[in-house]
Structures are given as C-alpha cells and as structure tokens.
Coordinates of N, CA and C and ligand atoms in Angstrom, one line a residue:
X1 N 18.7 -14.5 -7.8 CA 18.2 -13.2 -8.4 C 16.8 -13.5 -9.0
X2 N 16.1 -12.5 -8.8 CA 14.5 -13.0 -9.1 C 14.4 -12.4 -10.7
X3 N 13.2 -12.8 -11.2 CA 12.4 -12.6 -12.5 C 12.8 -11.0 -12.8
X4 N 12.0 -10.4 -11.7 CA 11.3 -9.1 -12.0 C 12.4 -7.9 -11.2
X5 N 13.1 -8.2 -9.7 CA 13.5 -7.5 -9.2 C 15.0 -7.4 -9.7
X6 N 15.2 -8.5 -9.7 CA 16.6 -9.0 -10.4 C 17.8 -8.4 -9.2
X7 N 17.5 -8.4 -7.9 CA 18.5 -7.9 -7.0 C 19.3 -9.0 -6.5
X8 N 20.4 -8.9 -5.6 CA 21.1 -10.0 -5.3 C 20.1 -10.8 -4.0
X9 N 20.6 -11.3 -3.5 CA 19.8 -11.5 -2.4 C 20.7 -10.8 -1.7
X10 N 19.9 -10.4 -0.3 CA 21.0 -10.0 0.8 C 20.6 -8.3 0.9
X11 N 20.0 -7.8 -0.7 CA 20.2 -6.6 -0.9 C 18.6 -6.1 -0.3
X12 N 18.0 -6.8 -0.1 CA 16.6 -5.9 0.4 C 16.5 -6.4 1.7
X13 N 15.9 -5.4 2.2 CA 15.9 -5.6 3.6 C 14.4 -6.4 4.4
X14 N 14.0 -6.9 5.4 CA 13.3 -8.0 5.8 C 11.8 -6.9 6.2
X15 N 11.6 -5.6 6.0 CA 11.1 -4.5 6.0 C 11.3 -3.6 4.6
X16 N 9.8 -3.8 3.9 CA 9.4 -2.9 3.0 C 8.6 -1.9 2.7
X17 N 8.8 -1.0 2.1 CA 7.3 0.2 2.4 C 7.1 0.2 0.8
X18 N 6.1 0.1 0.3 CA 5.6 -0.4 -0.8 C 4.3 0.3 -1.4
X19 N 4.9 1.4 -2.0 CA 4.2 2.5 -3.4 C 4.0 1.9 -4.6
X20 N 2.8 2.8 -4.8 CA 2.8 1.8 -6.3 C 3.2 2.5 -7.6
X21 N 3.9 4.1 -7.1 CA 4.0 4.4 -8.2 C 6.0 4.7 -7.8
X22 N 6.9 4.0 -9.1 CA 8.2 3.6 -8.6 C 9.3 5.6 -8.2
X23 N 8.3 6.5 -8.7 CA 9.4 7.7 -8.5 C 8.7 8.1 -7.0
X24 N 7.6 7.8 -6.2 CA 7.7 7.8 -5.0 C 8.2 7.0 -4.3
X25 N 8.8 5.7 -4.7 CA 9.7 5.3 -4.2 C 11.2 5.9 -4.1
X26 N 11.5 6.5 -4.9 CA 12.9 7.3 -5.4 C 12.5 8.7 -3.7
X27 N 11.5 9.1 -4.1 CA 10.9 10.4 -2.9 C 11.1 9.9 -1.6
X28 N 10.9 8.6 -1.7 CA 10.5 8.3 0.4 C 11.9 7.9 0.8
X29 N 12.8 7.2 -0.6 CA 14.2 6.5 -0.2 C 15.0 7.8 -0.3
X30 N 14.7 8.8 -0.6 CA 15.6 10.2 -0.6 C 15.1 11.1 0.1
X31 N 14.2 11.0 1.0 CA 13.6 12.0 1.8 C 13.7 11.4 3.3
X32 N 13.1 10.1 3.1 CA 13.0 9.2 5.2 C 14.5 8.5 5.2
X33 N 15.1 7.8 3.9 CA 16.4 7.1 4.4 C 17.6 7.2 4.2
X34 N 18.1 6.7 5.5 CA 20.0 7.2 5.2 C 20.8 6.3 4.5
X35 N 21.5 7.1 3.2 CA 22.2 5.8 3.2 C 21.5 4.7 1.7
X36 N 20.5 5.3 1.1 CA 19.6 4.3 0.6 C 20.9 4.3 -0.7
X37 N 20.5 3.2 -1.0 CA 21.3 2.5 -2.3 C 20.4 1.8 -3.4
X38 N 20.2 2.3 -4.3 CA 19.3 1.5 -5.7 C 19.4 0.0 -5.6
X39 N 18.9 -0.9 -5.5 CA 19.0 -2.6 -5.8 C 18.1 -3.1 -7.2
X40 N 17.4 -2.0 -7.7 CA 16.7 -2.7 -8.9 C 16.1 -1.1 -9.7
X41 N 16.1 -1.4 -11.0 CA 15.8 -0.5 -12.2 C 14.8 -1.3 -12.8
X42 N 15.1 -2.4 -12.6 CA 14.5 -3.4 -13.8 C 13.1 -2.4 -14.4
X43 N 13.1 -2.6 -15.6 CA 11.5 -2.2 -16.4 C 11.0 -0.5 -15.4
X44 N 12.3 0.3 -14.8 CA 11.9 1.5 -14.1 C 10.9 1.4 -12.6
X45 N 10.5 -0.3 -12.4 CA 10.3 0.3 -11.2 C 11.3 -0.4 -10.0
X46 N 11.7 1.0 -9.1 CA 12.2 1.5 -8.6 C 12.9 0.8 -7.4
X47 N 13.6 0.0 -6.7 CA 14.0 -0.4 -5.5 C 14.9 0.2 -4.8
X48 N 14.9 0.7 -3.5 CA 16.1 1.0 -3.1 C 16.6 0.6 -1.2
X49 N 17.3 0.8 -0.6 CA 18.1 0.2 0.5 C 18.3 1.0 1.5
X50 N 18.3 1.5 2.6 CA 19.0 2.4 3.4 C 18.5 2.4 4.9
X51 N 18.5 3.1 5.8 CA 17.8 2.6 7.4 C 17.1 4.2 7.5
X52 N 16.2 3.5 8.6 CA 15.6 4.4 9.0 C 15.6 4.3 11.0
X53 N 16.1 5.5 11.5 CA 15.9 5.4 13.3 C 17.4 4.4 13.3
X54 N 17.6 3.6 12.3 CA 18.8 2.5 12.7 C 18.3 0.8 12.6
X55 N 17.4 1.4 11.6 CA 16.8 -0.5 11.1 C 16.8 -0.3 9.5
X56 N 17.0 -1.3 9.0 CA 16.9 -1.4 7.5 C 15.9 -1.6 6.8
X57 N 15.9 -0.8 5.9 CA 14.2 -1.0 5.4 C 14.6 -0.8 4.3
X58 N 13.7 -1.2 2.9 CA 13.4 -1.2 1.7 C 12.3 -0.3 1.0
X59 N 12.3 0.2 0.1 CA 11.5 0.5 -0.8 C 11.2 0.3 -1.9
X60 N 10.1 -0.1 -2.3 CA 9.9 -1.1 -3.6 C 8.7 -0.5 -4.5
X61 N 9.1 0.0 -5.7 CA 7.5 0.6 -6.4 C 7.0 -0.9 -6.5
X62 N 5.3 -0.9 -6.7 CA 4.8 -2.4 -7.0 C 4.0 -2.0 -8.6
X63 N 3.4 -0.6 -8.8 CA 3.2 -0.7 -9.6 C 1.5 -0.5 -9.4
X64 N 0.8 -0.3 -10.8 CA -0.7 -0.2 -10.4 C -1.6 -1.4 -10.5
X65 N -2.4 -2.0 -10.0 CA -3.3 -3.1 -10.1 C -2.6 -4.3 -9.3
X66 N -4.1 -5.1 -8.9 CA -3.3 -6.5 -8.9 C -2.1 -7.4 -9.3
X67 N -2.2 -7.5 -10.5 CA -1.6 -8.2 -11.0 C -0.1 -7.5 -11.1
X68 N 0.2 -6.3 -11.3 CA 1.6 -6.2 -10.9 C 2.4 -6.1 -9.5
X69 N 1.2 -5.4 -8.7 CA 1.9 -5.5 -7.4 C 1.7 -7.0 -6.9
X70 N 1.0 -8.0 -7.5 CA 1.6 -9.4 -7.2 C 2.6 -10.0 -7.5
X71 N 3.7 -9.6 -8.7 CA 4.8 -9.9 -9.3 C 5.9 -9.8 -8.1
X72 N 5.6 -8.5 -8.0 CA 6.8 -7.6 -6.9 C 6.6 -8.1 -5.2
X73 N 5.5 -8.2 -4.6 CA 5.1 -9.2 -3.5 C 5.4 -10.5 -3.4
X74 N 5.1 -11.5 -4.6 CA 5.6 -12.6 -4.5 C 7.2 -12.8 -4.7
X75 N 8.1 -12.3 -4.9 CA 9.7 -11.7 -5.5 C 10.0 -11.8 -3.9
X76 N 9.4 -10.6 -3.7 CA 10.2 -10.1 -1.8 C 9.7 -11.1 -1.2
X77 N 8.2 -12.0 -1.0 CA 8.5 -12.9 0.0 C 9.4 -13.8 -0.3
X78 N 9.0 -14.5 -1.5 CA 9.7 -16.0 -1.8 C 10.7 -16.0 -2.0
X79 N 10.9 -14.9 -2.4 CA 12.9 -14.7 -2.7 C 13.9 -13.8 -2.1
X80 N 13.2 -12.7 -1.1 CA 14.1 -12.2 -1.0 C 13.4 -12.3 0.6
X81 N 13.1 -13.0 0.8 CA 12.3 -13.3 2.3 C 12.0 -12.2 3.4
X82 N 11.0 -11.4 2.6 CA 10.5 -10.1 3.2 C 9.6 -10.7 4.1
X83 N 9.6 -10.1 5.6 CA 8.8 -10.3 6.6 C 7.4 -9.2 6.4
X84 N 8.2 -8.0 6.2 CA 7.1 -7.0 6.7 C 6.8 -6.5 5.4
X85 N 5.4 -6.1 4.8 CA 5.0 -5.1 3.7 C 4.0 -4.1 4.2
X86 N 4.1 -2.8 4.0 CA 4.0 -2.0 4.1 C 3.2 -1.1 2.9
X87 N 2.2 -1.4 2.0 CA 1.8 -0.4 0.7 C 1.4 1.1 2.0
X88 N 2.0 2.1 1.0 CA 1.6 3.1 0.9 C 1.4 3.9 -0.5
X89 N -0.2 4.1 -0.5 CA -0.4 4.4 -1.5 C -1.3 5.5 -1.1
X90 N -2.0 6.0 -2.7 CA -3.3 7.0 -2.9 C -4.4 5.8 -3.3
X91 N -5.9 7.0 -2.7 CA -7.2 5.7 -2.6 C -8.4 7.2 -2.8
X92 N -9.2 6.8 -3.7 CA -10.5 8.0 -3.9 C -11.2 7.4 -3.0
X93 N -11.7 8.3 -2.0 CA -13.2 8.2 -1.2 C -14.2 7.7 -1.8
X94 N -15.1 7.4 -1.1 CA -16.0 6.6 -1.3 C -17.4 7.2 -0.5
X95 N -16.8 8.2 0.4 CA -18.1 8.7 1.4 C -17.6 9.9 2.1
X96 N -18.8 10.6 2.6 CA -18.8 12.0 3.1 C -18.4 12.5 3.9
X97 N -17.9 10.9 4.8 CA -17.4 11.1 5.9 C -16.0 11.0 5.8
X98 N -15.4 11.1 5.1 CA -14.0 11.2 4.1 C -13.8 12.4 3.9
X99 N -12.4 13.0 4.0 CA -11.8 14.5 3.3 C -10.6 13.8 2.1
X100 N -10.8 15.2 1.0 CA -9.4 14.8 0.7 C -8.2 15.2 1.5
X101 N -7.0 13.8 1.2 CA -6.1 14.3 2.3 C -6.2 13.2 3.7
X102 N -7.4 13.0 4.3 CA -7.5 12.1 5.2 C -7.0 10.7 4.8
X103 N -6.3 9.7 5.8 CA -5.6 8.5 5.3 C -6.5 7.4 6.3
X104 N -6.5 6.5 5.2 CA -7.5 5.2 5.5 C -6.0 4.2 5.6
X105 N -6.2 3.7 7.2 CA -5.6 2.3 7.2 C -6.7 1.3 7.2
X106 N -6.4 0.6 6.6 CA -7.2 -0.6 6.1 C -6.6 -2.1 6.8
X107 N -7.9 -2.1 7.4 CA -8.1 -2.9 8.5 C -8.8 -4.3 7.4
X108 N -9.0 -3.9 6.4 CA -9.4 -5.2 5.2 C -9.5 -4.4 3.7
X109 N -10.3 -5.4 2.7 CA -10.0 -5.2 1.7 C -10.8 -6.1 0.6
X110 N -11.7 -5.7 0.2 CA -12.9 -5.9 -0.9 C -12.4 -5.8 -2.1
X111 N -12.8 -6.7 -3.1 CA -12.0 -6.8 -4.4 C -12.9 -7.4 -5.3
X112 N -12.8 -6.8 -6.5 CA -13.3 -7.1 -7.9 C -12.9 -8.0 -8.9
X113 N -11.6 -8.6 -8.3 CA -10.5 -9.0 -8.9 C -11.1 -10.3 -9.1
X114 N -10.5 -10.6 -10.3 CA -10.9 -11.9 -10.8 C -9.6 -12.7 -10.0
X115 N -8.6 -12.6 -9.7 CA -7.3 -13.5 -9.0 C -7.6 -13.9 -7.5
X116 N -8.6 -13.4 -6.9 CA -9.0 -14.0 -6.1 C -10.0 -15.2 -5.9
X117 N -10.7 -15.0 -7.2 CA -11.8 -15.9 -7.3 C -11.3 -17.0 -8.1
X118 N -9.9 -16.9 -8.9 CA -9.7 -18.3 -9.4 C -9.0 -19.3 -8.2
X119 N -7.9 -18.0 -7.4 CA -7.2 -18.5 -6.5 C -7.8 -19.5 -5.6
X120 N -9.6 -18.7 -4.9 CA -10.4 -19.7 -4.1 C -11.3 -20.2 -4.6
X121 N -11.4 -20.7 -6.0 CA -12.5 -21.4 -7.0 C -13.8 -21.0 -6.7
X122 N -13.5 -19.7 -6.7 CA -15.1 -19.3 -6.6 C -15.6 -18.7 -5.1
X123 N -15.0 -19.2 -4.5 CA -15.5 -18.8 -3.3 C -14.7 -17.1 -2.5
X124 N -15.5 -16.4 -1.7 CA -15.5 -15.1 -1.4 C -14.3 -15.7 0.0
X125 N -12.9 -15.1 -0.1 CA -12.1 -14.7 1.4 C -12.0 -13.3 1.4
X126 N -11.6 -13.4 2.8 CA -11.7 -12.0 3.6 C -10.0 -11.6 3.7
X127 N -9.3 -10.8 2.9 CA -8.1 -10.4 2.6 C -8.5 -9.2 3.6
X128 N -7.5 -9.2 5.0 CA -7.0 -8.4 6.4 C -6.1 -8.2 6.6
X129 N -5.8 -7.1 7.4 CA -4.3 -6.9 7.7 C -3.8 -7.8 8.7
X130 N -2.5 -7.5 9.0 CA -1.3 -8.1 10.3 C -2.2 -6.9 11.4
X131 N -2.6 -7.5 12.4 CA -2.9 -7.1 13.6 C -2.4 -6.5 14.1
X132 N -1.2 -6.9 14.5 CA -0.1 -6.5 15.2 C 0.3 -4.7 14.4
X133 N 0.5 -5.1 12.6 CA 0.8 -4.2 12.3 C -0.1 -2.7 12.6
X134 N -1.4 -3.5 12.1 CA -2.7 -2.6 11.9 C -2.6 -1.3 13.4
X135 N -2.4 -2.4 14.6 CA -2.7 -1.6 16.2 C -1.2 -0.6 16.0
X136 N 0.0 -1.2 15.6 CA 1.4 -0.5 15.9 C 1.0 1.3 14.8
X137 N 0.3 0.7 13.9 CA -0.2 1.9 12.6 C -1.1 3.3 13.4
X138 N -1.6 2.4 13.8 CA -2.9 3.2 14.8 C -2.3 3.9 16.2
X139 N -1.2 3.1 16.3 CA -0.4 4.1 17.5 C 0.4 5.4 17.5
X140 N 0.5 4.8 16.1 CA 1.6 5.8 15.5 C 1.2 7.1 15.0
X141 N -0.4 6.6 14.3 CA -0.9 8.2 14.2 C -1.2 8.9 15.2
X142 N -1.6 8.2 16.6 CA -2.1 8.8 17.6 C -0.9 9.5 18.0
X143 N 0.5 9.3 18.1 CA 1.9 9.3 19.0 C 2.4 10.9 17.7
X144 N 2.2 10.9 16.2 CA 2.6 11.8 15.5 C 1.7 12.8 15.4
X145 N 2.2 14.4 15.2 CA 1.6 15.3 14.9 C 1.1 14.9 13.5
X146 N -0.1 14.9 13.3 CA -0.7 15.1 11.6 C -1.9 15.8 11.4
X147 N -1.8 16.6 10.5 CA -2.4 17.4 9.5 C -3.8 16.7 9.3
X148 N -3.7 15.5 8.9 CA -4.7 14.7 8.4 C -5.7 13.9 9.4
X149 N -6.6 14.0 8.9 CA -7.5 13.1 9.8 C -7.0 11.1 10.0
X150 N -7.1 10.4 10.8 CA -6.9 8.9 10.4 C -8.1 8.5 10.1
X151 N -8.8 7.4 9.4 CA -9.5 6.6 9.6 C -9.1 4.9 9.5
X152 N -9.8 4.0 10.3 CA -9.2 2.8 10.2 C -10.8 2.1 9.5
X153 N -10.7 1.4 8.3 CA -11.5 0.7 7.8 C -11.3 0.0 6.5
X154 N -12.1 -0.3 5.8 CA -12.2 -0.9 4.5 C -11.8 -0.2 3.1
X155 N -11.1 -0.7 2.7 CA -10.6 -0.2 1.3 C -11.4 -1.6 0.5
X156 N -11.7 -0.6 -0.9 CA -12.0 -1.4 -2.1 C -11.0 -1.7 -3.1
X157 N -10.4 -3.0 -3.3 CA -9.2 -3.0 -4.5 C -9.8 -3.5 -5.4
X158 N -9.8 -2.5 -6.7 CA -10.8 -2.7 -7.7 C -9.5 -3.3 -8.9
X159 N -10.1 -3.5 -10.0 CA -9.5 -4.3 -11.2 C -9.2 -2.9 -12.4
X160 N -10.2 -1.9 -11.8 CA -10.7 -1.1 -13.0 C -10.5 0.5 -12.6
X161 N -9.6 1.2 -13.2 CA -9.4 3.1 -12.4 C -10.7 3.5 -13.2
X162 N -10.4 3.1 -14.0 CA -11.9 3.9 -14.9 C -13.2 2.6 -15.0
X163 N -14.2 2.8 -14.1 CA -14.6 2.0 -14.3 C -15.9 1.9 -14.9
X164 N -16.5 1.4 -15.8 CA -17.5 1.0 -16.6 C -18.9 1.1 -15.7
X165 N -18.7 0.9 -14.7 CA -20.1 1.2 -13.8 C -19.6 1.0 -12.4
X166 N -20.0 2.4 -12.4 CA -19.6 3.1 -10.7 C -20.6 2.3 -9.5
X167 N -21.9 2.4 -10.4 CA -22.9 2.1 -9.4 C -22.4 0.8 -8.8
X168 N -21.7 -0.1 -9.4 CA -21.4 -1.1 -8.7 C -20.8 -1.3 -6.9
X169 N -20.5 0.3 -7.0 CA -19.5 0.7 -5.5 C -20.5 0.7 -4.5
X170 N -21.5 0.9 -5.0 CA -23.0 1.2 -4.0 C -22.7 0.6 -2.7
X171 N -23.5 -0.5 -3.1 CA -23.2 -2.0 -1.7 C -22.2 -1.8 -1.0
X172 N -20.9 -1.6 -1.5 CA -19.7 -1.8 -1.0 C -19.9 -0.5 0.1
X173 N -20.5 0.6 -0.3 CA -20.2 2.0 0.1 C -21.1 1.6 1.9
X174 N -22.4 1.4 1.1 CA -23.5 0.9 2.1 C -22.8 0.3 3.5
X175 N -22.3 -0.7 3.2 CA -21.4 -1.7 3.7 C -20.0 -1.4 4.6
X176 N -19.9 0.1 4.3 CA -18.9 0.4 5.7 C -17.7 1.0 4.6
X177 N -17.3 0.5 3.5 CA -16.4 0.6 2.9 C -15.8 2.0 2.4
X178 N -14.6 2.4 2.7 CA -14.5 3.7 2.8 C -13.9 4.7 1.5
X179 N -12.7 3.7 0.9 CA -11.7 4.0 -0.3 C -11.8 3.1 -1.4
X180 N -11.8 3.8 -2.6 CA -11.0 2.4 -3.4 C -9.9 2.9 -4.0
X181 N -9.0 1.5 -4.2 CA -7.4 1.7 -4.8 C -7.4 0.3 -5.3
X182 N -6.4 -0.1 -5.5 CA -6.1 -1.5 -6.8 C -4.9 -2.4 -5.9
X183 N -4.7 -2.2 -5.1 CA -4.1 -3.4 -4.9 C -3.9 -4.1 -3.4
X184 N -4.6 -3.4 -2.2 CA -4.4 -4.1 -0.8 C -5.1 -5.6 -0.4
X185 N -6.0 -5.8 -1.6 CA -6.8 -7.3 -1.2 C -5.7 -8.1 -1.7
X186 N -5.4 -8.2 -2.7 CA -4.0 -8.9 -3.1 C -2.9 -9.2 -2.1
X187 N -2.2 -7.8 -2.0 CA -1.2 -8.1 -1.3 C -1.6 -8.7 0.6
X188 N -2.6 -8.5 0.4 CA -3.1 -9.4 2.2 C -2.9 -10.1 2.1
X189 N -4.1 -11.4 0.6 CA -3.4 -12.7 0.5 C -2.9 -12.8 0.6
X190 N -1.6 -12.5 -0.5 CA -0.2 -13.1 -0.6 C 0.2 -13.4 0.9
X191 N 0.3 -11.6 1.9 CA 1.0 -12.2 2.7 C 0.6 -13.5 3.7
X192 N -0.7 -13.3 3.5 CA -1.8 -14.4 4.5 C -1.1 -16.0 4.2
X193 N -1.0 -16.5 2.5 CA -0.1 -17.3 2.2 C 1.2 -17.7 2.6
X194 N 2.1 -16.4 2.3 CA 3.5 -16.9 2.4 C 3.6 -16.7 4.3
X195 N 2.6 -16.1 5.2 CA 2.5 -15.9 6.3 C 3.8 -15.0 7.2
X196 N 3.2 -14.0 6.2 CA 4.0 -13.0 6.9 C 3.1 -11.4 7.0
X197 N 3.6 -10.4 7.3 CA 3.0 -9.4 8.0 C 2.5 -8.1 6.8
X198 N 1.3 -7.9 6.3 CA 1.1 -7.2 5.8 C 0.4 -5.8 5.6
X199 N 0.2 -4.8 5.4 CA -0.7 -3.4 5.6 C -0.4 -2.5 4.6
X200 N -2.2 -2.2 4.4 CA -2.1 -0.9 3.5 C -2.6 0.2 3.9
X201 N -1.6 1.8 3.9 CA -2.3 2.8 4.1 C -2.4 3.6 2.8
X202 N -3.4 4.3 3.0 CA -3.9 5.2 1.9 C -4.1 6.8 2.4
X203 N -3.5 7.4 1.5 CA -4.1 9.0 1.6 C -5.1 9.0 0.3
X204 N -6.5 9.7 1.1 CA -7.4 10.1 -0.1 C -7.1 11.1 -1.0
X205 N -6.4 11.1 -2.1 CA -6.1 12.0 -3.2 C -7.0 12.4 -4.0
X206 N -8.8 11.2 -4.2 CA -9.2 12.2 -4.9 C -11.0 11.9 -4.1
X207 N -11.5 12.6 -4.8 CA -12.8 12.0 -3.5 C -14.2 12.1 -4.7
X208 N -14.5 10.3 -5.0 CA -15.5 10.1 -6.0 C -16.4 11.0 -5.5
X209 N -17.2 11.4 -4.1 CA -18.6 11.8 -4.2 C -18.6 12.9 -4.5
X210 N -18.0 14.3 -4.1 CA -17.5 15.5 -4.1 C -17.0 15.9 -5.4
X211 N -15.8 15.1 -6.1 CA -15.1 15.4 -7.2 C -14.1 16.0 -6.7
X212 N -13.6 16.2 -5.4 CA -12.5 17.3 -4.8 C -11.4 16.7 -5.4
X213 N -10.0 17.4 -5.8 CA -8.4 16.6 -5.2 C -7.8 16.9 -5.2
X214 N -6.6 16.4 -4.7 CA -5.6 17.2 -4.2 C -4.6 17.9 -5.1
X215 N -3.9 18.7 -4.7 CA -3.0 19.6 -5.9 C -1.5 18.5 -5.1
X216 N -0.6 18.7 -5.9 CA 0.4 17.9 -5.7 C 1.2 17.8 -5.0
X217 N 1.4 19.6 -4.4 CA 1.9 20.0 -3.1 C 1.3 19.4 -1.8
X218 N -0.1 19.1 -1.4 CA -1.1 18.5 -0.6 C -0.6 17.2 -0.7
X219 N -0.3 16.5 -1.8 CA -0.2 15.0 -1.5 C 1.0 14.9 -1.2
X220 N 2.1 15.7 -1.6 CA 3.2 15.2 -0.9 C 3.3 15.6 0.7
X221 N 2.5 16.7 1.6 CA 2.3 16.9 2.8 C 1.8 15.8 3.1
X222 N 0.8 15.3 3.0 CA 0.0 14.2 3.2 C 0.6 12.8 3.5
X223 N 1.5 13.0 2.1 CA 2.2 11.4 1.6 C 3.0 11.4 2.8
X224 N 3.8 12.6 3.5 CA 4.8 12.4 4.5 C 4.1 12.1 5.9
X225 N 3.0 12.5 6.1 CA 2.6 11.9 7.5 C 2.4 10.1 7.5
X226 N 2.1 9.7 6.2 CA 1.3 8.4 6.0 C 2.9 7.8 6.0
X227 N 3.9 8.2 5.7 CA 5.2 7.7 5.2 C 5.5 7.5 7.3
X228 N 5.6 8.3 7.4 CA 6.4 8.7 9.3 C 5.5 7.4 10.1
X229 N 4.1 7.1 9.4 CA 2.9 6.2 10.2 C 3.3 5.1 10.2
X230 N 3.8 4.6 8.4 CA 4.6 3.4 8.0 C 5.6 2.9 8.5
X231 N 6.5 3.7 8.3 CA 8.0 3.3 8.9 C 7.7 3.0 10.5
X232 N 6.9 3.9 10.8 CA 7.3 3.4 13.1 C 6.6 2.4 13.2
X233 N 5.5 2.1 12.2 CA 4.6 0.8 12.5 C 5.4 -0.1 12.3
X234 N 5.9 -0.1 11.2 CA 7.0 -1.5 10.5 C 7.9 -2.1 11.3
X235 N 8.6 -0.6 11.8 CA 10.1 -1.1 12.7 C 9.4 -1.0 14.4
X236 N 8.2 -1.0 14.7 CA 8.1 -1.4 16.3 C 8.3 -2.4 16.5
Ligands
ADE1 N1 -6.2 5.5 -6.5 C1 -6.3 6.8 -6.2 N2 -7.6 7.2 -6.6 C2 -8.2 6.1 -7.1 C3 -9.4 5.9 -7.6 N3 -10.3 6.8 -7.7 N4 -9.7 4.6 -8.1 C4 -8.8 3.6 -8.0 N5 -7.6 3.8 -7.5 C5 -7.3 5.0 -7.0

C-alpha cells in the first residue's frame, strides 16, 4: 500500500487517465466507466476503477504542479505498476493560432521547473511523449466526431499559475510552443525513467493572448471529446 494512494495493490488498473483536478476524476469515472469503484480518498484526491469498451482502466486526480503530480506518478509506476498514463488536463494558449476549447496533444514539454534541473545537474532534457501513444491519440481524433479543433505540439509546464513575469513565455512562444499547464514535462520523465508509456492532452480553457475562456458548460463539452481521444489511445 503506497504513501499517498494508499490502495491495495491489484486495485488500479495497468491503464490510467490522469486529471489534475480529483472531482474530474469523480466526472470521467461516472460518466466513461462501468462499474467504477473508489480505491483512494486519501487527502480528497480522488481514485477510482471500472472498464471502459471491456478493458480496465483507472482514474487518478494528480493534482496541480509538478511536484504533486510527481507523488501520484511515481505511486502508480513503482507500486502499483502502471504501464500507461494518460494526463488529461486544462492548458491557456499561448498563440493566435489557438481557440479556446481547441486541445493540444503534446508531442513534448518545456519546463521551468526547478526538479528537472536538479534531477539532470543542470543540464536541459527533452521530456516527450510515448510514440506509439502520441500516433494512437492522433488517430483517434481523426476516427471521432469533435467539436474542437486538434493540435499536436508543445506544451509549457510552468512551476508558477500566476506568474511573476509573463514575458518570460516569449521565446518559448517564438519557438513553436503552443500551451502552458504545470505538469506534462514531469510526468514524461518519470515515465521516460520507470519506462513506461506516457501522454498529455490539454483542452485550452483559457487563452493568455486574447483573455477569452471558457464558461464551464464549454469545458465540460470539450473535456468529453479529449476524454473519448484518451481512453481509445490508451486501450489500442
Ligand atoms: N492550466 C490552465 N490554464 C493555465 C494557465 N493559464 N497557466 C497554467 N496552467 C494552466
């Protein structure tokens, strides 16, 4: 039984889809799965059990930032020996070529984070998705009816929601980079480490250049195309 999830083993399944906030966990295991069963409350965030099509999958809040969705990442590989992760989260644009509402799969992942730079003593890695996952993700929006535009590119996982100086996004923006959110550079590592299969999608909820965002009825439309992308990419 781990630190943080405190479930038995056995109880999460080897397929997780992974929100960072734990009552849309509660939303995707009561809306996509049959059957779901609670495995953890701990500290309210959220785990739960059930299948989806006829495969078993998991849902696990991780929480906001690095450092918590590292808790909950490292738990599911090393202890509960999760193969597949799955973040689905919200991510504010970064550029014009962006709507709100459009979902960025992130094909990598730029970071501010200080945990990467103690992890590689300084030196700059390139935190990427699972291949495999990334192309199955990209099939899936082409194969589903959606509302939303896809984009496949670069998310920024920042340290900071409110941040002290915006201007620092410049370069990054310059540079191809599409979204930022707080936690997909992380969870690449990890899985790049424990070598297993990782991906984050994002719906843009709010959009830095514009100031647009979504009302809450929009994100949950939204959230459910990015949720249907997840699940068929996970379980191909
Ligand atoms: N998640 C959603 N919107 C965000 C933003 N503007 N900054 C960081 N994370 C986010």
């Amino acid at each position: 039984m781990s630190t943080h999830i405190a479930a038995e083993p056995g109880q999460i399944a080897p397929i997780v889809l992974f929100p960072g906030d734990p009552l849309r966990a509660k939303w995707i295991a009561e809306t996509f799965l049959e059957d779901a069963e609670l495995y953890s409350e701990t500290r309210g965030m959220l785990g739960y059990t059930g299948t989806w099509e006829g495969h078993r999958v998991s849902v696990q809040g991780s929480g906001m930032g690095q450092p918590s969705m590292a808790i909950y990442a490292n738990e599911l590989f090393e202890e509960y020996d999760v193969q597949t992760i799955v973040r689905v989260g919200s991510c504010g644009a970064l550029t014009e070529n962006l709507k709100v509402r459009d979902i960025i799969i992130a094909n990598g992942a730029c970071t501010d984070s200080g945990i990467n730079r103690v992890r590689f003593h300084g030196l700059d890695y390139a935190p990427v998705a699972d291949f495999g996952l990334l192309r199955a993700a990209v099939e899936a929006s082409e194969a589903e009816p959606l509302d939303s535009a896809v984009h496949v590119g670069l998310l920024f996982s920042s340290d900071q929601f409110y941040s002290t100086r915006p201007e620092l996004t410049e370069p990054f923006v310059k540079h191809g980079v599409l979204g930022v959110e707080m936690e997909a550079a992380g969870l690449y590592t990890l899985a790049a480490y424990y070598e297993r299969r990782a991906l984050a999608i994002c719906t843009v909820s709010d959009h830095i250049v514009t100031g647009e965002e979504t009302t809450a009825q929009e994100r949950e439309q939204t959230f459910g195309d990015m949720i249907r992308i997840a699940l068929r990419a996970a379980t191909s």
